[in-house]
């Protein structure tokens, strides 16, 4: 009895304190709310600086929970400054570091390169050729990918087919001047009797000769590799997903759980290093190799029937907004037999879509595609949001290009956007420092 009275009294005190502070903030008008955004930075692009991460808005705000409704789809009727965010090319959350990322004269060219209305992924910059290789997820049966020649202004775009043809690569990296592709296509009725299962392929960017390194797990098909990267030991890490079936790019639905694998090219051995993510997707190491970042697009589920999607390609992806849209960081522990992971932690929850392909900048910042939403986020290595780029097409992945590695191409559905700014990419020939 005595105890519950005390609790009731305490609750009463807390309630009146909470009431008082709410009154102070809201008090019948919204004039007590600091405007969420202001114009800031150089005038070469539309830039909005957001006050205190926008985490206190006039309570009339709302947002559709459909993950394809981006951050700018938030409605903030009682704060006209929100329109600055909606219209911005770049949104800054951390003013000092964000304006440094943009530099003196940031520019953006939205839909700089016109592409098919399918997902574009695996942008891989080959500095020796000054070319950017980009893959396309679909349409079903299509064996072509794109190469953007940056030696021309404007760049030229051509489609290419490797020798032999490779069906539906979706992630990749440049390593020792070779392209390593994560392949999701699973199709035994390709043209000219070509048959293929998902796996890892190495492509010489100069000759376009392709060589398969792995295509099964002890007789099981992979669901469709989504992304890959290479660790300081030379082991290849890849995520296996189930998008290929939902996109109509795989004959079979998954036989194995979604997981992250480590593959040792010198012996052929593969091991599963993580099974804890709902939908493992993009994967990158930090520049010291001590951390691996894996994005989880858990809120997307592939299904047998086309859903209300963001575009008209027969994409069969459902959204459950209460599932994961996170980037996880893990500690990487090296042993002669290969590295293992500990210390899983969520470092970022996406503000829109779900975190898809991601890349590490020279200084360790992450640039993360928003998946089926329009834009990319810039985080520090601990997952603090610094800024974002706003596009007019969904962004699946990004690549640093050019001699100074300060031009970023954002590849997505129905467009490739170009950004020129002050954030430098890592040396493509020497990633680990
Ligand atoms: C809140 O509004 C009431 C009624 O208009 C007014 O009396 C009070 O002073 C206001 N309080 C603050 C903190 O503005
Ligand atoms: C560009 O970035 C560098 C750090 O890489 C920084 O020192 C410099 O101040 C930035 N430039 C601008 C104009 O912010
Ligand atoms: C397999 O390839 C054929 C021939 O190009 C194409 O018609 C079919 O849609 C493809 N199926 C899948 C599941 O990729
Ligand atoms: C296949 O993709 C290439 C490269 O984007 C494109 O030029 C071609 O039209 C596509 N073919 C079909 C049948 O969609």
CSV table of C-alpha atoms and ligand atoms in Angstrom, one decimal:
chain,number,residue,atom,x,y,z
A,1,UNK,CA,0.0,0.0,0.0
A,2,UNK,CA,2.6,2.5,1.1
A,3,UNK,CA,4.7,1.6,-1.9
A,4,UNK,CA,1.9,2.1,-4.5
A,5,UNK,CA,1.0,5.5,-3.0
A,6,UNK,CA,4.6,6.6,-3.3
A,7,UNK,CA,4.6,5.4,-6.9
A,8,UNK,CA,1.4,7.2,-7.6
A,9,UNK,CA,2.8,10.4,-6.1
A,10,UNK,CA,5.9,10.2,-8.0
A,11,UNK,CA,4.0,9.6,-11.2
A,12,UNK,CA,1.9,12.7,-10.4
A,13,UNK,CA,5.0,14.8,-10.0
A,14,UNK,CA,6.5,13.5,-13.3
A,15,UNK,CA,3.2,14.1,-15.1
A,16,UNK,CA,3.0,17.7,-14.0
A,17,UNK,CA,6.7,18.4,-14.9
A,18,UNK,CA,6.1,16.8,-18.4
A,19,UNK,CA,3.0,19.0,-18.8
A,20,UNK,CA,4.7,22.1,-17.9
A,21,UNK,CA,7.5,21.6,-20.4
A,22,UNK,CA,5.1,20.6,-23.2
A,23,UNK,CA,3.2,23.8,-22.6
A,24,UNK,CA,6.4,25.8,-22.8
A,25,UNK,CA,7.2,24.3,-26.1
A,26,UNK,CA,3.9,24.1,-27.7
A,27,UNK,CA,1.6,26.6,-25.9
A,28,UNK,CA,-1.1,26.8,-28.5
A,29,UNK,CA,1.0,28.2,-31.3
A,30,UNK,CA,3.8,26.9,-33.3
A,31,UNK,CA,5.9,30.0,-33.0
A,32,UNK,CA,7.7,28.3,-30.2
A,33,UNK,CA,9.2,25.8,-32.7
A,34,UNK,CA,12.5,26.7,-34.2
A,35,UNK,CA,12.2,26.7,-38.0
A,36,UNK,CA,13.5,23.3,-39.1
A,37,UNK,CA,15.6,24.5,-42.0
A,38,UNK,CA,17.5,27.5,-43.3
A,39,UNK,CA,19.4,28.1,-46.5
A,40,UNK,CA,23.1,27.6,-46.1
A,41,UNK,CA,26.4,27.1,-47.8
A,42,UNK,CA,27.6,28.0,-51.3
A,43,UNK,CA,25.1,29.0,-54.0
A,44,UNK,CA,26.2,26.5,-56.7
A,45,UNK,CA,23.4,24.1,-55.4
A,46,UNK,CA,20.3,24.3,-53.3
A,47,UNK,CA,21.5,23.6,-49.8
A,48,UNK,CA,19.4,23.4,-46.6
A,49,UNK,CA,20.8,23.1,-43.1
A,50,UNK,CA,18.5,21.3,-40.7
A,51,UNK,CA,18.2,22.5,-37.1
A,52,UNK,CA,19.0,19.8,-34.5
A,53,UNK,CA,18.5,17.0,-37.0
A,54,UNK,CA,14.8,18.0,-37.4
A,55,UNK,CA,13.9,16.0,-34.3
A,56,UNK,CA,11.4,18.5,-32.9
A,57,UNK,CA,8.7,19.5,-35.4
A,58,UNK,CA,5.3,21.2,-35.0
A,59,UNK,CA,3.1,18.1,-34.1
A,60,UNK,CA,0.9,18.4,-37.2
A,61,UNK,CA,3.7,16.6,-39.1
A,62,UNK,CA,3.0,13.3,-40.7
A,63,UNK,CA,4.6,10.8,-43.1
A,64,UNK,CA,3.3,7.9,-45.1
A,65,UNK,CA,5.0,4.7,-43.8
A,66,UNK,CA,5.5,3.4,-47.3
A,67,UNK,CA,9.3,3.2,-47.6
A,68,UNK,CA,9.2,4.6,-51.1
A,69,UNK,CA,8.0,7.9,-49.6
A,70,UNK,CA,11.3,9.6,-49.0
A,71,UNK,CA,12.3,12.0,-46.2
A,72,UNK,CA,11.1,14.9,-48.4
A,73,UNK,CA,7.7,13.2,-48.4
A,74,UNK,CA,7.2,14.2,-44.8
A,75,UNK,CA,4.5,16.8,-44.4
A,76,UNK,CA,5.2,19.7,-42.0
A,77,UNK,CA,2.2,22.0,-42.6
A,78,UNK,CA,3.0,24.4,-39.7
A,79,UNK,CA,6.6,25.1,-40.7
A,80,UNK,CA,7.1,26.8,-44.1
A,81,UNK,CA,10.9,26.4,-43.7
A,82,UNK,CA,10.4,22.6,-44.4
A,83,UNK,CA,10.0,23.5,-48.1
A,84,UNK,CA,13.7,24.3,-48.1
A,85,UNK,CA,14.4,20.7,-47.3
A,86,UNK,CA,11.9,19.4,-49.9
A,87,UNK,CA,13.5,21.6,-52.6
A,88,UNK,CA,17.2,21.0,-51.6
A,89,UNK,CA,19.8,19.2,-53.6
A,90,UNK,CA,21.8,18.7,-50.4
A,91,UNK,CA,20.5,18.6,-46.9
A,92,UNK,CA,23.0,19.2,-44.1
A,93,UNK,CA,22.5,17.8,-40.6
A,94,UNK,CA,26.0,18.5,-39.2
A,95,UNK,CA,26.7,22.0,-40.4
A,96,UNK,CA,30.5,22.0,-39.9
A,97,UNK,CA,31.3,18.6,-41.4
A,98,UNK,CA,28.5,18.8,-43.9
A,99,UNK,CA,29.7,22.0,-45.5
A,100,UNK,CA,33.2,20.6,-45.6
A,101,UNK,CA,31.9,17.6,-47.5
A,102,UNK,CA,30.2,19.9,-50.0
A,103,UNK,CA,33.2,22.2,-50.3
A,104,UNK,CA,33.3,25.6,-52.1
A,105,UNK,CA,31.3,24.7,-55.2
A,106,UNK,CA,29.2,21.6,-55.0
A,107,UNK,CA,27.1,20.7,-58.0
A,108,UNK,CA,24.5,18.1,-58.8
A,109,UNK,CA,23.3,16.9,-62.2
A,110,UNK,CA,20.2,14.8,-61.7
A,111,UNK,CA,19.6,12.0,-64.2
A,112,UNK,CA,22.9,13.1,-65.8
A,113,UNK,CA,22.8,9.7,-67.6
A,114,UNK,CA,19.6,8.3,-69.0
A,115,UNK,CA,19.2,4.6,-68.4
A,116,UNK,CA,16.5,1.9,-68.6
A,117,UNK,CA,13.9,2.0,-65.9
A,118,UNK,CA,15.5,-0.9,-64.0
A,119,UNK,CA,17.8,-1.0,-61.0
A,120,UNK,CA,21.4,0.0,-61.7
A,121,UNK,CA,24.1,-1.3,-59.4
A,122,UNK,CA,27.7,-2.2,-58.9
A,123,UNK,CA,29.2,1.1,-60.2
A,124,UNK,CA,32.9,0.2,-60.5
A,125,UNK,CA,35.5,2.9,-61.4
A,126,UNK,CA,38.5,1.7,-63.3
A,127,UNK,CA,41.1,4.5,-63.0
A,128,UNK,CA,43.5,3.1,-65.6
A,129,UNK,CA,40.8,3.4,-68.2
A,130,UNK,CA,38.9,6.3,-66.6
A,131,UNK,CA,35.7,4.3,-67.2
A,132,UNK,CA,32.8,3.5,-64.9
A,133,UNK,CA,31.2,0.1,-65.3
A,134,UNK,CA,27.6,-0.2,-64.2
A,135,UNK,CA,25.4,-3.2,-64.0
A,136,UNK,CA,21.6,-3.3,-64.6
A,137,UNK,CA,19.2,-5.6,-62.7
A,138,UNK,CA,16.9,-6.7,-65.5
A,139,UNK,CA,15.0,-6.7,-67.7
A,140,UNK,CA,14.8,-10.6,-67.5
A,141,UNK,CA,17.0,-12.2,-70.1
A,142,UNK,CA,19.1,-9.1,-70.8
A,143,UNK,CA,22.9,-9.9,-70.8
A,144,UNK,CA,24.1,-6.3,-71.3
A,145,UNK,CA,25.7,-3.9,-68.8
A,146,UNK,CA,26.9,-0.4,-69.2
A,147,UNK,CA,30.2,1.3,-69.5
A,148,UNK,CA,30.5,5.1,-69.1
A,149,UNK,CA,33.6,6.5,-70.7
A,150,UNK,CA,34.7,9.5,-68.6
A,151,UNK,CA,37.4,10.5,-71.1
A,152,UNK,CA,34.7,12.4,-73.0
A,153,UNK,CA,32.7,15.4,-71.9
A,154,UNK,CA,29.9,14.7,-71.7
A,155,UNK,CA,30.8,11.0,-71.0
A,156,UNK,CA,29.7,8.4,-73.6
A,157,UNK,CA,27.6,5.4,-72.6
A,158,UNK,CA,27.8,2.1,-74.3
A,159,UNK,CA,26.4,-1.3,-73.4
A,160,UNK,CA,28.7,-4.4,-73.3
A,161,UNK,CA,28.4,-8.1,-72.9
A,162,UNK,CA,31.3,-10.0,-71.3
A,163,UNK,CA,33.0,-13.0,-72.9
A,164,UNK,CA,31.4,-15.4,-72.0
A,165,UNK,CA,28.2,-13.5,-71.3
A,166,UNK,CA,27.4,-13.1,-67.6
A,167,UNK,CA,23.8,-12.8,-66.5
A,168,UNK,CA,22.8,-10.2,-64.0
A,169,UNK,CA,25.7,-9.1,-61.8
A,170,UNK,CA,24.5,-6.8,-59.1
A,171,UNK,CA,27.4,-5.8,-56.8
A,172,UNK,CA,31.1,-5.6,-57.2
A,173,UNK,CA,34.5,-4.1,-56.5
A,174,UNK,CA,37.8,-3.4,-58.3
A,175,UNK,CA,40.6,-5.4,-56.8
A,176,UNK,CA,44.1,-5.7,-58.3
A,177,UNK,CA,42.8,-4.0,-61.5
A,178,UNK,CA,40.2,-6.7,-61.9
A,179,UNK,CA,36.4,-6.4,-61.5
A,180,UNK,CA,34.9,-8.9,-59.1
A,181,UNK,CA,31.2,-9.2,-59.6
A,182,UNK,CA,28.5,-10.6,-57.3
A,183,UNK,CA,26.1,-12.4,-59.7
A,184,UNK,CA,22.4,-12.9,-58.9
A,185,UNK,CA,21.1,-14.3,-62.3
A,186,UNK,CA,20.0,-17.9,-62.1
A,187,UNK,CA,18.8,-19.1,-65.6
A,188,UNK,CA,19.4,-22.2,-67.5
A,189,UNK,CA,17.5,-21.1,-70.6
A,190,UNK,CA,19.6,-18.1,-71.7
A,191,UNK,CA,20.3,-17.5,-75.4
A,192,UNK,CA,22.7,-19.9,-77.3
A,193,UNK,CA,22.3,-22.7,-74.7
A,194,UNK,CA,24.0,-20.6,-72.0
A,195,UNK,CA,23.3,-21.8,-68.5
A,196,UNK,CA,24.2,-20.0,-65.3
A,197,UNK,CA,23.9,-20.2,-61.5
A,198,UNK,CA,24.6,-17.2,-59.2
A,199,UNK,CA,28.1,-16.8,-57.8
A,200,UNK,CA,31.3,-14.8,-58.1
A,201,UNK,CA,32.9,-13.8,-61.4
A,202,UNK,CA,36.2,-12.0,-62.2
A,203,UNK,CA,36.2,-9.7,-65.3
A,204,UNK,CA,39.2,-8.1,-66.9
A,205,UNK,CA,38.0,-4.6,-67.6
A,206,UNK,CA,40.4,-4.2,-70.6
A,207,UNK,CA,39.4,-7.4,-72.4
A,208,UNK,CA,35.9,-8.1,-70.9
A,209,UNK,CA,37.0,-11.7,-70.5
A,210,UNK,CA,35.0,-13.3,-67.6
A,211,UNK,CA,36.0,-16.1,-65.3
A,212,UNK,CA,33.8,-17.9,-62.8
A,213,UNK,CA,35.2,-18.4,-59.3
A,214,UNK,CA,32.3,-20.0,-57.4
A,215,UNK,CA,28.7,-20.9,-58.2
A,216,UNK,CA,27.3,-23.1,-55.4
A,217,UNK,CA,27.3,-24.0,-51.8
A,218,UNK,CA,27.9,-27.8,-51.7
A,219,UNK,CA,25.3,-28.3,-54.4
A,220,UNK,CA,22.8,-25.7,-53.3
A,221,UNK,CA,22.2,-22.6,-55.5
A,222,UNK,CA,22.8,-19.3,-53.9
A,223,UNK,CA,19.7,-17.1,-53.8
A,224,UNK,CA,21.5,-14.4,-55.8
A,225,UNK,CA,24.6,-12.7,-54.6
A,226,UNK,CA,23.9,-9.0,-53.9
A,227,UNK,CA,27.3,-7.4,-53.1
A,228,UNK,CA,30.8,-8.3,-52.4
A,229,UNK,CA,34.1,-6.9,-51.1
A,230,UNK,CA,37.6,-8.1,-50.5
A,231,UNK,CA,39.4,-8.1,-47.1
A,232,UNK,CA,43.1,-7.4,-46.4
A,233,UNK,CA,43.8,-11.2,-46.6
A,234,UNK,CA,42.4,-11.3,-50.1
A,235,UNK,CA,39.3,-13.2,-49.0
A,236,UNK,CA,36.1,-12.2,-50.8
A,237,UNK,CA,33.0,-11.5,-48.6
A,238,UNK,CA,29.6,-11.5,-50.2
A,239,UNK,CA,26.0,-11.2,-49.2
A,240,UNK,CA,23.4,-13.7,-50.6
A,241,UNK,CA,19.9,-12.4,-51.0
A,242,UNK,CA,16.6,-13.3,-52.6
A,243,UNK,CA,15.9,-10.3,-54.8
A,244,UNK,CA,16.7,-12.2,-58.0
A,245,UNK,CA,13.6,-14.4,-57.7
A,246,UNK,CA,11.4,-11.4,-57.0
A,247,UNK,CA,12.9,-9.5,-59.9
A,248,UNK,CA,12.3,-12.3,-62.3
A,249,UNK,CA,16.0,-13.0,-62.7
A,250,UNK,CA,16.2,-16.4,-61.1
A,251,UNK,CA,14.6,-19.7,-62.1
A,252,UNK,CA,14.5,-20.9,-58.5
A,253,UNK,CA,13.5,-19.4,-55.2
A,254,UNK,CA,16.0,-19.6,-52.4
A,255,UNK,CA,17.4,-22.9,-51.1
A,256,UNK,CA,19.5,-21.4,-48.3
A,257,UNK,CA,18.9,-18.8,-45.6
A,258,UNK,CA,20.0,-15.2,-46.4
A,259,UNK,CA,23.6,-14.9,-45.1
A,260,UNK,CA,27.0,-13.2,-45.5
A,261,UNK,CA,29.8,-15.5,-46.7
A,262,UNK,CA,33.6,-15.4,-46.8
A,263,UNK,CA,35.3,-17.1,-49.8
A,264,UNK,CA,39.0,-17.8,-50.1
A,265,UNK,CA,40.0,-17.7,-53.8
A,266,UNK,CA,43.3,-19.6,-53.2
A,267,UNK,CA,41.6,-22.7,-51.8
A,268,UNK,CA,37.9,-22.4,-53.0
A,269,UNK,CA,36.7,-22.7,-49.4
A,270,UNK,CA,33.6,-20.8,-48.3
A,271,UNK,CA,32.1,-20.2,-44.9
A,272,UNK,CA,29.1,-18.4,-43.6
A,273,UNK,CA,30.2,-15.5,-41.4
A,274,UNK,CA,26.8,-14.0,-40.4
A,275,UNK,CA,23.2,-15.2,-40.5
A,276,UNK,CA,21.7,-12.5,-38.2
A,277,UNK,CA,20.6,-9.9,-40.8
A,278,UNK,CA,17.0,-10.0,-42.2
A,279,UNK,CA,18.2,-9.0,-45.6
A,280,UNK,CA,22.0,-8.6,-45.9
A,281,UNK,CA,22.7,-6.3,-48.8
A,282,UNK,CA,25.6,-3.8,-49.3
A,283,UNK,CA,29.0,-4.7,-47.7
A,284,UNK,CA,32.2,-2.7,-47.2
A,285,UNK,CA,35.2,-2.7,-44.9
A,286,UNK,CA,36.5,0.3,-43.1
A,287,UNK,CA,39.9,1.5,-44.4
A,288,UNK,CA,41.8,-0.1,-41.6
A,289,UNK,CA,40.0,-3.4,-42.2
A,290,UNK,CA,39.0,-3.7,-38.6
A,291,UNK,CA,35.3,-3.0,-39.2
A,292,UNK,CA,32.9,-4.4,-41.8
A,293,UNK,CA,29.6,-2.6,-42.5
A,294,UNK,CA,26.7,-4.6,-43.8
A,295,UNK,CA,23.4,-3.0,-44.7
A,296,UNK,CA,20.1,-4.7,-44.0
A,297,UNK,CA,17.2,-4.1,-46.3
A,298,UNK,CA,15.0,-6.2,-44.0
A,299,UNK,CA,11.8,-4.1,-44.6
A,300,UNK,CA,11.8,-5.3,-48.2
A,301,UNK,CA,10.4,-8.8,-48.9
A,302,UNK,CA,10.2,-10.3,-52.3
A,303,UNK,CA,6.9,-12.0,-53.2
A,304,UNK,CA,5.4,-13.9,-56.1
A,305,UNK,CA,3.0,-11.0,-57.1
A,306,UNK,CA,3.9,-7.5,-58.2
A,307,UNK,CA,3.3,-5.1,-55.3
A,308,UNK,CA,2.6,-1.3,-55.3
A,309,UNK,CA,6.1,-0.5,-56.3
A,310,UNK,CA,8.0,2.7,-57.0
A,311,UNK,CA,8.2,2.1,-60.7
A,312,UNK,CA,6.5,0.1,-63.5
A,313,UNK,CA,9.1,-2.6,-64.0
A,314,UNK,CA,7.4,-5.8,-62.7
A,315,UNK,CA,9.3,-5.6,-59.4
A,316,UNK,CA,7.9,-7.9,-56.8
A,317,UNK,CA,9.0,-6.3,-53.5
A,318,UNK,CA,6.8,-5.8,-50.5
A,319,UNK,CA,7.5,-3.3,-47.8
A,320,UNK,CA,7.0,-3.8,-44.0
A,321,UNK,CA,8.0,-0.5,-42.5
A,322,UNK,CA,8.4,-2.0,-39.1
A,323,UNK,CA,11.3,-4.3,-40.2
A,324,UNK,CA,15.0,-3.4,-40.4
A,325,UNK,CA,16.4,-0.5,-42.4
A,326,UNK,CA,19.8,-0.5,-40.8
A,327,UNK,CA,23.5,-0.6,-41.2
A,328,UNK,CA,25.3,-2.9,-38.9
A,329,UNK,CA,29.0,-2.6,-38.0
A,330,UNK,CA,31.0,-5.7,-36.9
A,331,UNK,CA,34.5,-6.1,-35.5
A,332,UNK,CA,36.6,-8.2,-37.9
A,333,UNK,CA,39.0,-10.6,-36.1
A,334,UNK,CA,41.7,-12.0,-38.4
A,335,UNK,CA,43.1,-15.5,-38.2
A,336,UNK,CA,45.2,-17.4,-40.7
A,337,UNK,CA,42.1,-19.4,-41.7
A,338,UNK,CA,40.1,-16.3,-42.3
A,339,UNK,CA,38.4,-13.6,-40.3
A,340,UNK,CA,35.4,-13.9,-38.1
A,341,UNK,CA,32.9,-11.3,-36.8
A,342,UNK,CA,32.1,-10.1,-33.3
A,343,UNK,CA,30.6,-7.0,-31.8
A,344,UNK,CA,27.6,-6.5,-34.0
A,345,UNK,CA,25.9,-3.2,-33.5
A,346,UNK,CA,23.4,-1.1,-35.4
A,347,UNK,CA,25.0,2.2,-36.3
A,348,UNK,CA,22.4,3.7,-38.6
A,349,UNK,CA,18.7,3.5,-39.3
A,350,UNK,CA,17.8,4.9,-42.7
A,351,UNK,CA,15.7,8.0,-42.8
A,352,UNK,CA,14.1,6.7,-46.0
A,353,UNK,CA,13.9,3.6,-48.1
A,354,UNK,CA,16.5,1.2,-46.7
A,355,UNK,CA,20.3,1.4,-46.8
A,356,UNK,CA,21.4,-0.3,-50.0
A,357,UNK,CA,24.9,-0.1,-51.6
A,358,UNK,CA,27.4,1.8,-49.6
A,359,UNK,CA,31.0,3.1,-50.2
A,360,UNK,CA,33.7,4.3,-47.9
A,361,UNK,CA,35.3,7.7,-48.6
A,362,UNK,CA,39.1,8.3,-48.2
A,363,UNK,CA,38.4,9.8,-44.7
A,364,UNK,CA,36.3,6.9,-43.6
A,365,UNK,CA,32.9,8.5,-44.1
A,366,UNK,CA,30.2,6.3,-45.6
A,367,UNK,CA,28.0,7.2,-48.6
A,368,UNK,CA,24.9,5.1,-48.6
A,369,UNK,CA,22.3,4.7,-51.3
A,370,UNK,CA,18.7,4.9,-50.1
A,371,UNK,CA,17.5,1.8,-51.9
A,372,UNK,CA,14.0,2.4,-53.4
A,373,UNK,CA,14.0,6.1,-52.2
A,374,UNK,CA,15.5,9.1,-53.9
A,375,UNK,CA,18.9,9.9,-52.5
A,376,UNK,CA,22.0,9.0,-50.6
A,377,UNK,CA,23.2,9.7,-47.0
A,378,UNK,CA,26.6,10.6,-45.8
A,379,UNK,CA,27.6,9.3,-42.4
A,380,UNK,CA,30.7,9.2,-40.4
A,381,UNK,CA,32.3,5.8,-39.6
A,382,UNK,CA,30.2,5.6,-36.4
A,383,UNK,CA,27.0,6.1,-38.3
A,384,UNK,CA,26.3,9.8,-37.4
A,385,UNK,CA,24.3,11.5,-40.2
A,386,UNK,CA,26.2,14.4,-41.7
A,387,UNK,CA,24.3,15.2,-44.9
A,388,UNK,CA,22.3,13.8,-47.7
A,389,UNK,CA,22.1,14.1,-51.4
A,390,UNK,CA,18.6,14.4,-52.9
A,391,UNK,CA,18.0,12.9,-56.4
A,392,UNK,CA,14.9,12.5,-58.6
A,393,UNK,CA,15.3,8.7,-58.9
A,394,UNK,CA,16.0,5.9,-56.4
A,395,UNK,CA,19.7,5.3,-55.6
A,396,UNK,CA,21.0,1.8,-55.2
A,397,UNK,CA,24.7,2.5,-55.1
A,398,UNK,CA,27.4,5.1,-55.5
A,399,UNK,CA,31.0,5.3,-56.9
A,400,UNK,CA,33.8,7.9,-56.5
A,401,UNK,CA,35.3,8.6,-59.9
A,402,UNK,CA,37.7,10.9,-61.7
A,403,UNK,CA,41.4,11.8,-61.3
A,404,UNK,CA,40.8,13.6,-57.9
A,405,UNK,CA,38.1,11.0,-56.9
A,406,UNK,CA,35.7,13.9,-56.0
A,407,UNK,CA,33.0,13.1,-58.5
A,408,UNK,CA,30.3,10.7,-57.4
A,409,UNK,CA,28.0,8.8,-59.6
A,410,UNK,CA,24.7,7.7,-58.0
A,411,UNK,CA,23.2,4.8,-59.8
A,412,UNK,CA,19.6,3.8,-59.5
A,413,UNK,CA,16.3,3.2,-61.2
A,414,UNK,CA,15.8,5.2,-64.4
A,415,UNK,CA,18.7,7.5,-63.9
A,416,UNK,CA,22.4,8.1,-62.9
A,417,UNK,CA,23.1,11.3,-61.1
A,418,UNK,CA,26.5,13.1,-60.9
A,419,UNK,CA,27.7,15.0,-57.9
A,420,UNK,CA,30.9,17.1,-57.7
A,421,UNK,CA,32.0,18.0,-54.2
A,422,UNK,CA,34.8,18.0,-51.7
A,423,UNK,CA,34.6,14.4,-50.4
A,424,UNK,CA,37.4,12.3,-51.8
A,425,UNK,CA,37.1,8.6,-52.6
A,426,UNK,CA,39.8,6.1,-51.4
A,427,UNK,CA,42.6,5.3,-53.8
A,428,UNK,CA,41.1,2.5,-55.9
A,429,UNK,CA,44.5,0.7,-56.0
A,430,UNK,CA,45.2,1.0,-52.3
A,431,UNK,CA,42.0,0.8,-50.2
A,432,UNK,CA,43.5,-0.5,-46.9
A,433,UNK,CA,45.6,2.0,-45.0
B,1,LIG,C1,1.0,30.0,-22.9
B,1,LIG,O1,-0.2,30.5,-23.3
B,1,LIG,C2,-1.0,31.1,-22.2
B,1,LIG,C3,-2.4,31.4,-22.7
B,1,LIG,O2,-2.3,32.1,-24.0
B,1,LIG,C4,-0.3,32.2,-21.6
B,1,LIG,O3,-1.0,32.7,-20.5
B,1,LIG,C5,1.1,31.8,-21.1
B,1,LIG,O4,1.8,32.9,-20.6
B,1,LIG,C6,1.9,31.1,-22.3
B,1,LIG,N1,3.1,30.6,-21.7
B,1,LIG,C7,4.2,30.7,-22.3
B,1,LIG,C8,5.4,30.0,-21.7
B,1,LIG,O5,4.4,31.3,-23.4
B,2,LIG,C1,37.5,20.2,-48.2
B,2,LIG,O1,37.8,19.1,-47.4
B,2,LIG,C2,39.0,19.3,-46.6
B,2,LIG,C3,39.2,18.0,-45.8
B,2,LIG,O2,39.3,16.9,-46.7
B,2,LIG,C4,38.9,20.5,-45.7
B,2,LIG,O3,40.2,20.6,-45.0
B,2,LIG,C5,38.6,21.7,-46.5
B,2,LIG,O4,38.4,22.8,-45.6
B,2,LIG,C6,37.3,21.5,-47.3
B,2,LIG,N1,37.0,22.6,-48.1
B,2,LIG,C7,36.0,23.4,-47.9
B,2,LIG,C8,35.8,24.6,-48.8
B,2,LIG,O5,35.2,23.2,-47.0
B,3,LIG,C1,16.0,-16.5,-68.7
B,3,LIG,O1,16.4,-16.1,-70.0
B,3,LIG,C2,15.4,-16.2,-70.9
B,3,LIG,C3,16.0,-16.0,-72.3
B,3,LIG,O2,16.7,-14.7,-72.4
B,3,LIG,C4,14.3,-15.1,-70.6
B,3,LIG,O3,13.3,-15.1,-71.5
B,3,LIG,C5,13.8,-15.4,-69.2
B,3,LIG,O4,12.9,-14.4,-68.8
B,3,LIG,C6,14.9,-15.6,-68.2
B,3,LIG,N1,14.4,-16.0,-66.9
B,3,LIG,C7,14.9,-15.7,-65.8
B,3,LIG,C8,14.3,-16.2,-64.6
B,3,LIG,O5,15.9,-15.0,-65.7
B,4,LIG,C1,19.3,-4.6,-72.7
B,4,LIG,O1,20.1,-3.7,-72.1
B,4,LIG,C2,20.8,-2.8,-73.0
B,4,LIG,C3,21.7,-1.9,-72.1
B,4,LIG,O2,20.9,-1.0,-71.3
B,4,LIG,C4,19.8,-2.0,-73.8
B,4,LIG,O3,20.4,-1.2,-74.7
B,4,LIG,C5,18.8,-2.9,-74.5
B,4,LIG,O4,17.8,-2.2,-75.1
B,4,LIG,C6,18.2,-3.9,-73.5
B,4,LIG,N1,17.4,-4.9,-74.3
B,4,LIG,C7,16.2,-5.2,-74.0
B,4,LIG,C8,15.5,-6.2,-74.8
B,4,LIG,O5,15.6,-4.7,-73.0
